[in-house]
């Protein structure tokens, strides 16, 4: 339930066009990736511009969060919601993030790959105690 709530919260930030909140949610991951690729400070500062242009897409239409499966990686520490890999599913969506929107008169799609990390050491078997950190 907490993972679904996180996806809905992330979607809401996009709908509100809240670039600062989205960058804040992604900052640590983006900084880690940028540093590992030895990017210069100017390139790292362009991250905000990239998110801003994505958030500012005018005609985006989020699709319902449905027909997804909960997928775990990394010994159960990383979770995401993705479309089923089942052969009976829509082959265009197979394995993609369940959180996505259509734009450009529904001609283009943008999948918001949200991968959440949960520190097992901090988990106390209650949903309220789950602390999620976005890692991708």
XYZ file of C-alpha atoms in Angstrom, residues 9-122:
114
model
C 2.188 11.188 -4.669
C 4.835 11.293 -7.426
C 2.123 11.515 -10.081
C 0.469 14.376 -8.185
C 3.743 16.344 -8.149
C 3.827 16.054 -11.940
C 0.201 17.116 -12.270
C 0.897 20.125 -10.037
C 3.960 20.928 -12.187
C 5.995 21.063 -8.958
C 9.511 20.905 -10.439
C 11.219 21.631 -7.115
C 9.495 18.712 -5.384
C 10.311 16.335 -8.239
C 13.953 17.400 -8.331
C 14.137 17.006 -4.545
C 12.733 13.473 -4.790
C 15.278 12.582 -7.468
C 18.240 14.654 -6.291
C 20.291 12.047 -4.429
C 19.966 9.509 -7.216
C 20.797 12.054 -9.924
C 23.797 13.308 -7.967
C 25.067 9.751 -7.465
C 24.699 8.917 -11.165
C 26.231 12.203 -12.305
C 29.177 11.793 -9.960
C 29.801 8.235 -11.103
C 29.886 9.458 -14.691
C 32.319 12.257 -13.762
C 29.971 14.937 -15.002
C 30.888 18.554 -14.469
C 28.945 20.839 -12.153
C 27.334 22.611 -15.128
C 25.975 19.304 -16.411
C 24.603 18.458 -12.980
C 22.875 21.851 -12.816
C 21.115 21.039 -16.091
C 19.196 18.281 -14.299
C 16.703 20.863 -13.015
C 16.166 22.151 -16.560
C 15.540 18.627 -17.841
C 12.919 17.929 -15.176
C 11.383 21.347 -15.746
C 10.881 20.722 -19.448
C 9.380 17.298 -18.761
C 7.036 18.603 -16.070
C 5.995 21.518 -18.277
C 4.614 19.330 -21.059
C 1.225 20.912 -21.617
C -1.027 18.156 -22.907
C 0.104 15.255 -20.737
C -2.574 12.787 -19.807
C -1.674 10.382 -17.020
C -2.962 6.900 -17.549
C -4.724 4.978 -14.756
C -2.506 3.124 -12.324
C -3.883 -0.343 -13.094
C -2.945 -3.759 -14.494
C 0.444 -3.617 -12.823
C 2.496 -6.040 -10.791
C 4.677 -5.348 -7.808
C 8.242 -6.297 -8.700
C 11.097 -6.709 -6.221
C 14.827 -6.572 -6.891
C 18.000 -6.687 -4.827
C 16.970 -9.313 -2.289
C 13.624 -7.599 -1.767
C 15.083 -4.187 -0.907
C 14.022 -2.466 -4.151
C 10.434 -2.330 -5.365
C 8.548 -0.880 -8.317
C 5.192 -1.141 -10.016
C 5.443 -2.301 -13.609
C 3.247 -3.715 -16.293
C 3.097 -7.459 -16.402
C 5.512 -9.444 -18.531
C 2.685 -11.884 -19.218
C 2.308 -12.799 -22.882
C -1.389 -11.817 -22.685
C -0.569 -8.215 -21.710
C -0.167 -5.274 -24.077
C 3.220 -5.870 -25.710
C 3.851 -2.094 -25.935
C 3.644 -1.826 -22.142
C 5.286 -5.114 -21.165
C 7.830 -4.546 -18.390
C 7.434 -0.748 -18.442
C 6.740 1.414 -15.407
C 3.072 1.470 -14.405
C 3.325 5.244 -13.955
C 3.211 6.992 -17.310
C 1.523 9.688 -19.321
C 0.632 10.259 -22.946
C 1.314 13.564 -24.698
C 1.580 15.119 -28.139
C -2.040 14.203 -28.953
C -1.538 10.780 -27.315
C 1.127 9.965 -29.892
C 4.027 9.890 -27.414
C 4.381 8.240 -24.000
C 6.718 8.984 -21.093
C 7.244 6.230 -18.523
C 8.353 7.516 -15.128
C 10.572 4.727 -13.856
C 10.217 4.869 -10.095
C 12.316 2.389 -8.128
C 12.050 2.558 -4.363
C 14.590 1.366 -1.811
C 13.585 0.120 1.613
C 16.248 -0.426 4.231
C 15.426 -3.819 5.777
C 17.167 -2.835 9.007
C 14.672 -0.006 9.538
